[in-house]
Amino acid sequence: MADTVTLFTSIGLSEQKAKETLKNEALTSALKDAIAQAQVVNGATGVDKAMGTMLYSMVSRLKDTKRLTFLADHIARHKICTELQLAAALEFVKNHPQDPINQAEFENVCGVGVVITPEQIEEAVEVVINKHKELLLKERYRYNMGLLMGESRAALKWADGKIIKNEVDVQVLHLLGAKTEADLEKKTKPQKAKTSESEVKAKKEEVAVNGENYKTEGYVVTPNTMDLLKKHMEITGGQIRTRFPPEPNGILHIGHAKAINFNFGYAKANDGICFLRYDDTNPEKEEEKYFTAIKDMVGWLGYEPYQITHASDNFQRLYDLAVDLVRRGHAYVCHQRGEELKGHNAPPSPWRERPMEESLVLFQRMKKGLFAEGEATLRMKMVMEDGKMDPVAYRIKYTPHHRTGDAWCIYPTYDYTHCLCDSIENITHSLCTKEFQARRSSYFWLCNALDVYCPVQWEYGRLNLTYTVVSKRKIIKLVETGVVRDWDDPRLFTLTALRRRGFPSVAINNFCARVGVTVAQVTMEPHLLEACVRDVLNDTAPRAMAVLEPLKVTITNRSADLKSDVQVPNFPADEAKGSHVVPFTNIVFIEQSDFREVMEKGYKRLTPDQPVGLRHAGYVITVQKVIKDAQGKVVELEVSCCVSTEAKEKPKAFIHWVSQPLKCEVRLYERLFLHKNPEDPSEVPGGFLSDINPHSMEVIDSALVDRSVAGAKVLDRFQFERMGYFSLDPDSTADKLVFNRTVTLKEDPGKI
């Protein structure tokens, strides 16, 4: 095992990833075979990290293992080097299962040997820009830049999408110049009336307003229904009442954000109230930290509960109602074991028809702790919509409860508790996700069986995101295996993780509003949420300058002890929002990528033959000397500088810089999983733990940032010019700030 771990780490996998891979025998065997083939071609030490990543991606996605050697050989010989080529290769072998493979056709389809030069990219983009030039000049930055990207990529199938995007951005900037205030104004669109699926359904059903629950489809009307509704109306005064009822056994995630927005939003829109009710009926899994985190997240999203309640507030009332249910002949004590009750074809209970008096005595004995766990349950005499018979109402658990201690050793189930707590709190609308539709009839049945007020239950579709998991069990597994640090790891989509990453709560609410409420389940791409985040941060995150990979620049024609202050606007499009001052000395730092020793066509930034402007400073710098270390790496530039108005010609680009900066750590995040649906066995046969993206987090521990952020507080957000949006992480100390990249400045076109 140790040798295999060493083998896998030698090709660039982390030790954790290597150990996870070993849990999947088929994946382990395939990866070893692929590495062996690559070593035949390149030698025992010839498989570098880039090739290793490509091999791992190939074997984890390959369906037909007989093509493994063929594909591994092409990767080893550098014929398949990019994700685009690999995707084309996998598609080709999938569609050509018969031997032999037509080598020439395969290589043509996969772009083997195709080299796209910077000149080709520049020329192709120039053609597209000229084609759209008239509309671009007319609409400026309001023009749909996606058209330019799409046509450019179509003309250059195998080119790197990021390089195309950069070239499009550069040429558009060259054509239109910097954005003006008019460009930054949001274009108002006429609001179009939209009727959601749930609204259509509601109209068809003649939606129940408060006091008219009985009009809802499936609602059971009893002789007492109208009297109970009348009493309910007297208590509530006709007010709409909803509730958000999470289980305190985990952290809320993005799906819960939709539930919070719907429950609180529906009440608010109708001048009603919303309760936060903890469904704390399982003491084995509940922890105080979850209660606190849930309350914090509801508040963070901007909602204040009318009242915070607990299912455990009603333990005595729920017990009394259970006794009444037995007396009415609707429940009985059963001794079937848990394993016998699993599934939908459980055998009928031989104790279903036991005398009511006997069940009352046995239920009392359950309460007194005279049975062992699993030895007895209280079951309700009803059949649920999914065919499950006689759901359990009470079970025995000898676990102290966080609020009631040892007062109880029997605890009610969700199926029993949910509707009765709604009734006790006079909830008008029980808003549930679609999977609870199978429990709607049992919800109505139990309230009516006990002759208590019955709210109406509405179901709506869940919100899911691709490239993530939100199951509590699976997130715990990610934490336990060390894939993520905790529930608030910024790569997760729990609400605490999104807050730590820097997502504004208003952006999450905006996302939920855009998704809307429908009956159908909704699965969205993460980039749609990120777009909402950019919209908010563009208007709220002050600008700063940071350099992630610093290159020292010494200005030789400026006195070493001369220092000046540069005024930098917090929001360049609205200077009324203030500014901050950064120092400017004879030593500044720029991004390594903003200098190239050899000039390339289309490159606009600093070279020995091409000066560049420094943003906000009003200076242009020109290279005088390039200093390298013993390995030939450029470590410093000596430059001369002049005021931009005195420069011989206007520089083609202005780059960001820092002087007398603060050293900081920057964490860059990518998707945690490689595949869209990591829980889908047809897409990821090895299970979600085998699908971890080895490059989901990159830590840069020696980045530099200007001093304007020195007083930042945890979770403060900034736009680092030309780099993206960043948020100050709680790991920050007085000696070293830590920033998380929230999102890039624009959506990465390379992402699916």
mmCIF file with all atom_site columns, N, CA and C in Angstrom, residues 1-14 18 22 28-39 43-45 47-48 52 55:
data_model
loop_
_atom_site.group_PDB
_atom_site.id
_atom_site.type_symbol
_atom_site.label_atom_id
_atom_site.label_alt_id
_atom_site.label_comp_id
_atom_site.label_asym_id
_atom_site.label_entity_id
_atom_site.label_seq_id
_atom_site.pdbx_PDB_ins_code
_atom_site.Cartn_x
_atom_site.Cartn_y
_atom_site.Cartn_z
_atom_site.occupancy
_atom_site.B_iso_or_equiv
_atom_site.pdbx_formal_charge
_atom_site.auth_seq_id
_atom_site.auth_comp_id
_atom_site.auth_asym_id
_atom_site.auth_atom_id
_atom_site.pdbx_PDB_model_num
ATOM 1   N N  . MET A 1 1  ? 0.836  -1.214 0.000   1.00 0.00 ? 1  MET A N  1
ATOM 2   C CA . MET A 1 1  ? 0.000  0.000  0.000   1.00 0.00 ? 1  MET A CA 1
ATOM 3   C C  . MET A 1 1  ? 0.864  1.255  0.000   1.00 0.00 ? 1  MET A C  1
ATOM 4   N N  . ALA A 1 2  ? 1.920  1.250  0.856   1.00 0.00 ? 2  ALA A N  1
ATOM 5   C CA . ALA A 1 2  ? 2.802  2.419  0.954   1.00 0.00 ? 2  ALA A CA 1
ATOM 6   C C  . ALA A 1 2  ? 3.472  2.702  -0.381  1.00 0.00 ? 2  ALA A C  1
ATOM 7   N N  . ASP A 1 3  ? 3.849  1.596  -1.102  1.00 0.00 ? 3  ASP A N  1
ATOM 8   C CA . ASP A 1 3  ? 4.495  1.779  -2.406  1.00 0.00 ? 3  ASP A CA 1
ATOM 9   C C  . ASP A 1 3  ? 3.537  2.420  -3.405  1.00 0.00 ? 3  ASP A C  1
ATOM 10  N N  . THR A 1 4  ? 2.263  2.006  -3.335  1.00 0.00 ? 4  THR A N  1
ATOM 11  C CA . THR A 1 4  ? 1.274  2.565  -4.264  1.00 0.00 ? 4  THR A CA 1
ATOM 12  C C  . THR A 1 4  ? 1.021  4.036  -3.962  1.00 0.00 ? 4  THR A C  1
ATOM 13  N N  . VAL A 1 5  ? 0.953  4.370  -2.676  1.00 0.00 ? 5  VAL A N  1
ATOM 14  C CA . VAL A 1 5  ? 0.785  5.777  -2.290  1.00 0.00 ? 5  VAL A CA 1
ATOM 15  C C  . VAL A 1 5  ? 1.949  6.595  -2.818  1.00 0.00 ? 5  VAL A C  1
ATOM 16  N N  . THR A 1 6  ? 3.170  6.069  -2.663  1.00 0.00 ? 6  THR A N  1
ATOM 17  C CA . THR A 1 6  ? 4.368  6.761  -3.165  1.00 0.00 ? 6  THR A CA 1
ATOM 18  C C  . THR A 1 6  ? 4.293  6.945  -4.676  1.00 0.00 ? 6  THR A C  1
ATOM 19  N N  . LEU A 1 7  ? 3.828  5.881  -5.377  1.00 0.00 ? 7  LEU A N  1
ATOM 20  C CA . LEU A 1 7  ? 3.691  5.956  -6.832  1.00 0.00 ? 7  LEU A CA 1
ATOM 21  C C  . LEU A 1 7  ? 2.723  7.060  -7.225  1.00 0.00 ? 7  LEU A C  1
ATOM 22  N N  . PHE A 1 8  ? 1.585  7.114  -6.540  1.00 0.00 ? 8  PHE A N  1
ATOM 23  C CA . PHE A 1 8  ? 0.554  8.097  -6.888  1.00 0.00 ? 8  PHE A CA 1
ATOM 24  C C  . PHE A 1 8  ? 1.000  9.524  -6.543  1.00 0.00 ? 8  PHE A C  1
ATOM 25  N N  . THR A 1 9  ? 1.690  9.688  -5.429  1.00 0.00 ? 9  THR A N  1
ATOM 26  C CA . THR A 1 9  ? 2.158  11.037 -5.073  1.00 0.00 ? 9  THR A CA 1
ATOM 27  C C  . THR A 1 9  ? 3.263  11.495 -6.023  1.00 0.00 ? 9  THR A C  1
ATOM 28  N N  . SER A 1 10 ? 3.989  10.531 -6.609  1.00 0.00 ? 10 SER A N  1
ATOM 29  C CA . SER A 1 10 ? 5.081  10.892 -7.525  1.00 0.00 ? 10 SER A CA 1
ATOM 30  C C  . SER A 1 10 ? 4.560  11.531 -8.808  1.00 0.00 ? 10 SER A C  1
ATOM 31  N N  . ILE A 1 11 ? 3.275  11.311 -9.120  1.00 0.00 ? 11 ILE A N  1
ATOM 32  C CA . ILE A 1 11 ? 2.717  11.915 -10.344 1.00 0.00 ? 11 ILE A CA 1
ATOM 33  C C  . ILE A 1 11 ? 1.898  13.164 -10.019 1.00 0.00 ? 11 ILE A C  1
ATOM 34  N N  . GLY A 1 12 ? 1.977  13.630 -8.765  1.00 0.00 ? 12 GLY A N  1
ATOM 35  C CA . GLY A 1 12 ? 1.347  14.905 -8.432  1.00 0.00 ? 12 GLY A CA 1
ATOM 36  C C  . GLY A 1 12 ? 0.118  14.830 -7.549  1.00 0.00 ? 12 GLY A C  1
ATOM 37  N N  . LEU A 1 13 ? -0.356 13.604 -7.222  1.00 0.00 ? 13 LEU A N  1
ATOM 38  C CA . LEU A 1 13 ? -1.504 13.507 -6.320  1.00 0.00 ? 13 LEU A CA 1
ATOM 39  C C  . LEU A 1 13 ? -1.060 13.829 -4.899  1.00 0.00 ? 13 LEU A C  1
ATOM 40  N N  . SER A 1 14 ? -1.934 14.443 -4.122  1.00 0.00 ? 14 SER A N  1
ATOM 41  C CA . SER A 1 14 ? -1.627 14.654 -2.712  1.00 0.00 ? 14 SER A CA 1
ATOM 42  C C  . SER A 1 14 ? -1.691 13.300 -2.000  1.00 0.00 ? 14 SER A C  1
ATOM 43  N N  . ALA A 1 18 ? -4.192 10.264 -2.830  1.00 0.00 ? 18 ALA A N  1
ATOM 44  C CA . ALA A 1 18 ? -3.669 8.932  -3.148  1.00 0.00 ? 18 ALA A CA 1
ATOM 45  C C  . ALA A 1 18 ? -4.331 7.860  -2.277  1.00 0.00 ? 18 ALA A C  1
ATOM 46  N N  . LEU A 1 22 ? -6.944 4.654  -3.300  1.00 0.00 ? 22 LEU A N  1
ATOM 47  C CA . LEU A 1 22 ? -6.716 3.254  -2.945  1.00 0.00 ? 22 LEU A CA 1
ATOM 48  C C  . LEU A 1 22 ? -7.983 2.555  -2.470  1.00 0.00 ? 22 LEU A C  1
ATOM 49  N N  . THR A 1 28 ? -7.751 2.266  -8.707  1.00 0.00 ? 28 THR A N  1
ATOM 50  C CA . THR A 1 28 ? -6.333 2.068  -8.370  1.00 0.00 ? 28 THR A CA 1
ATOM 51  C C  . THR A 1 28 ? -5.629 1.251  -9.441  1.00 0.00 ? 28 THR A C  1
ATOM 52  N N  . SER A 1 29 ? -6.257 0.138  -9.825  1.00 0.00 ? 29 SER A N  1
ATOM 53  C CA . SER A 1 29 ? -5.656 -0.742 -10.836 1.00 0.00 ? 29 SER A CA 1
ATOM 54  C C  . SER A 1 29 ? -5.500 -0.009 -12.169 1.00 0.00 ? 29 SER A C  1
ATOM 55  N N  . ALA A 1 30 ? -6.531 0.723  -12.561 1.00 0.00 ? 30 ALA A N  1
ATOM 56  C CA . ALA A 1 30 ? -6.477 1.445  -13.840 1.00 0.00 ? 30 ALA A CA 1
ATOM 57  C C  . ALA A 1 30 ? -5.407 2.520  -13.832 1.00 0.00 ? 30 ALA A C  1
ATOM 58  N N  . LEU A 1 31 ? -5.287 3.243  -12.719 1.00 0.00 ? 31 LEU A N  1
ATOM 59  C CA . LEU A 1 31 ? -4.292 4.312  -12.642 1.00 0.00 ? 31 LEU A CA 1
ATOM 60  C C  . LEU A 1 31 ? -2.881 3.738  -12.665 1.00 0.00 ? 31 LEU A C  1
ATOM 61  N N  . LYS A 1 32 ? -2.671 2.621  -11.979 1.00 0.00 ? 32 LYS A N  1
ATOM 62  C CA . LYS A 1 32 ? -1.340 1.984  -11.995 1.00 0.00 ? 32 LYS A CA 1
ATOM 63  C C  . LYS A 1 32 ? -0.968 1.546  -13.413 1.00 0.00 ? 32 LYS A C  1
ATOM 64  N N  . ASP A 1 33 ? -1.953 0.999  -14.137 1.00 0.00 ? 33 ASP A N  1
ATOM 65  C CA . ASP A 1 33 ? -1.688 0.572  -15.521 1.00 0.00 ? 33 ASP A CA 1
ATOM 66  C C  . ASP A 1 33 ? -1.349 1.777  -16.398 1.00 0.00 ? 33 ASP A C  1
ATOM 67  N N  . ALA A 1 34 ? -2.077 2.880  -16.196 1.00 0.00 ? 34 ALA A N  1
ATOM 68  C CA . ALA A 1 34 ? -1.835 4.079  -16.997 1.00 0.00 ? 34 ALA A CA 1
ATOM 69  C C  . ALA A 1 34 ? -0.447 4.651  -16.719 1.00 0.00 ? 34 ALA A C  1
ATOM 70  N N  . ILE A 1 35 ? -0.062 4.667  -15.439 1.00 0.00 ? 35 ILE A N  1
ATOM 71  C CA . ILE A 1 35 ? 1.271  5.175  -15.069 1.00 0.00 ? 35 ILE A CA 1
ATOM 72  C C  . ILE A 1 35 ? 2.354  4.283  -15.670 1.00 0.00 ? 35 ILE A C  1
ATOM 73  N N  . ALA A 1 36 ? 2.119  2.973  -15.593 1.00 0.00 ? 36 ALA A N  1
ATOM 74  C CA . ALA A 1 36 ? 3.105  2.032  -16.148 1.00 0.00 ? 36 ALA A CA 1
ATOM 75  C C  . ALA A 1 36 ? 3.312  2.283  -17.634 1.00 0.00 ? 36 ALA A C  1
ATOM 76  N N  . GLN A 1 37 ? 2.222  2.527  -18.365 1.00 0.00 ? 37 GLN A N  1
ATOM 77  C CA . GLN A 1 37 ? 2.329  2.796  -19.799 1.00 0.00 ? 37 GLN A CA 1
ATOM 78  C C  . GLN A 1 37 ? 3.099  4.094  -20.045 1.00 0.00 ? 37 GLN A C  1
ATOM 79  N N  . ALA A 1 38 ? 2.807  5.120  -19.226 1.00 0.00 ? 38 ALA A N  1
ATOM 80  C CA . ALA A 1 38 ? 3.503  6.397  -19.385 1.00 0.00 ? 38 ALA A CA 1
ATOM 81  C C  . ALA A 1 38 ? 4.989  6.249  -19.071 1.00 0.00 ? 38 ALA A C  1
ATOM 82  N N  . GLN A 1 39 ? 5.323  5.391  -18.111 1.00 0.00 ? 39 GLN A N  1
ATOM 83  C CA . GLN A 1 39 ? 6.730  5.178  -17.751 1.00 0.00 ? 39 GLN A CA 1
ATOM 84  C C  . GLN A 1 39 ? 7.480  4.403  -18.829 1.00 0.00 ? 39 GLN A C  1
ATOM 85  N N  . GLY A 1 43 ? 10.118 6.837  -19.109 1.00 0.00 ? 43 GLY A N  1
ATOM 86  C CA . GLY A 1 43 ? 11.022 6.434  -18.034 1.00 0.00 ? 43 GLY A CA 1
ATOM 87  C C  . GLY A 1 43 ? 10.339 6.531  -16.674 1.00 0.00 ? 43 GLY A C  1
ATOM 88  N N  . ALA A 1 44 ? 10.972 5.927  -15.664 1.00 0.00 ? 44 ALA A N  1
ATOM 89  C CA . ALA A 1 44 ? 10.368 5.824  -14.337 1.00 0.00 ? 44 ALA A CA 1
ATOM 90  C C  . ALA A 1 44 ? 10.091 7.179  -13.703 1.00 0.00 ? 44 ALA A C  1
ATOM 91  N N  . THR A 1 45 ? 10.879 8.202  -14.040 1.00 0.00 ? 45 THR A N  1
ATOM 92  C CA . THR A 1 45 ? 10.693 9.528  -13.418 1.00 0.00 ? 45 THR A CA 1
ATOM 93  C C  . THR A 1 45 ? 10.156 10.561 -14.408 1.00 0.00 ? 45 THR A C  1
ATOM 94  N N  . VAL A 1 47 ? 7.053  11.051 -15.526 1.00 0.00 ? 47 VAL A N  1
ATOM 95  C CA . VAL A 1 47 ? 5.636  11.436 -15.454 1.00 0.00 ? 47 VAL A CA 1
ATOM 96  C C  . VAL A 1 47 ? 5.511  12.625 -14.507 1.00 0.00 ? 47 VAL A C  1
ATOM 97  N N  . ASP A 1 48 ? 5.377  13.824 -15.066 1.00 0.00 ? 48 ASP A N  1
ATOM 98  C CA . ASP A 1 48 ? 5.284  15.023 -14.227 1.00 0.00 ? 48 ASP A CA 1
ATOM 99  C C  . ASP A 1 48 ? 3.844  15.246 -13.754 1.00 0.00 ? 48 ASP A C  1
ATOM 100 N N  . GLY A 1 52 ? 0.434  13.552 -14.915 1.00 0.00 ? 52 GLY A N  1
ATOM 101 C CA . GLY A 1 52 ? -0.238 12.744 -13.894 1.00 0.00 ? 52 GLY A CA 1
ATOM 102 C C  . GLY A 1 52 ? -1.693 13.138 -13.721 1.00 0.00 ? 52 GLY A C  1
ATOM 103 N N  . LEU A 1 55 ? -3.597 11.812 -16.665 1.00 0.00 ? 55 LEU A N  1
ATOM 104 C CA . LEU A 1 55 ? -3.798 10.359 -16.555 1.00 0.00 ? 55 LEU A CA 1
ATOM 105 C C  . LEU A 1 55 ? -4.905 10.039 -15.550 1.00 0.00 ? 55 LEU A C  1
#
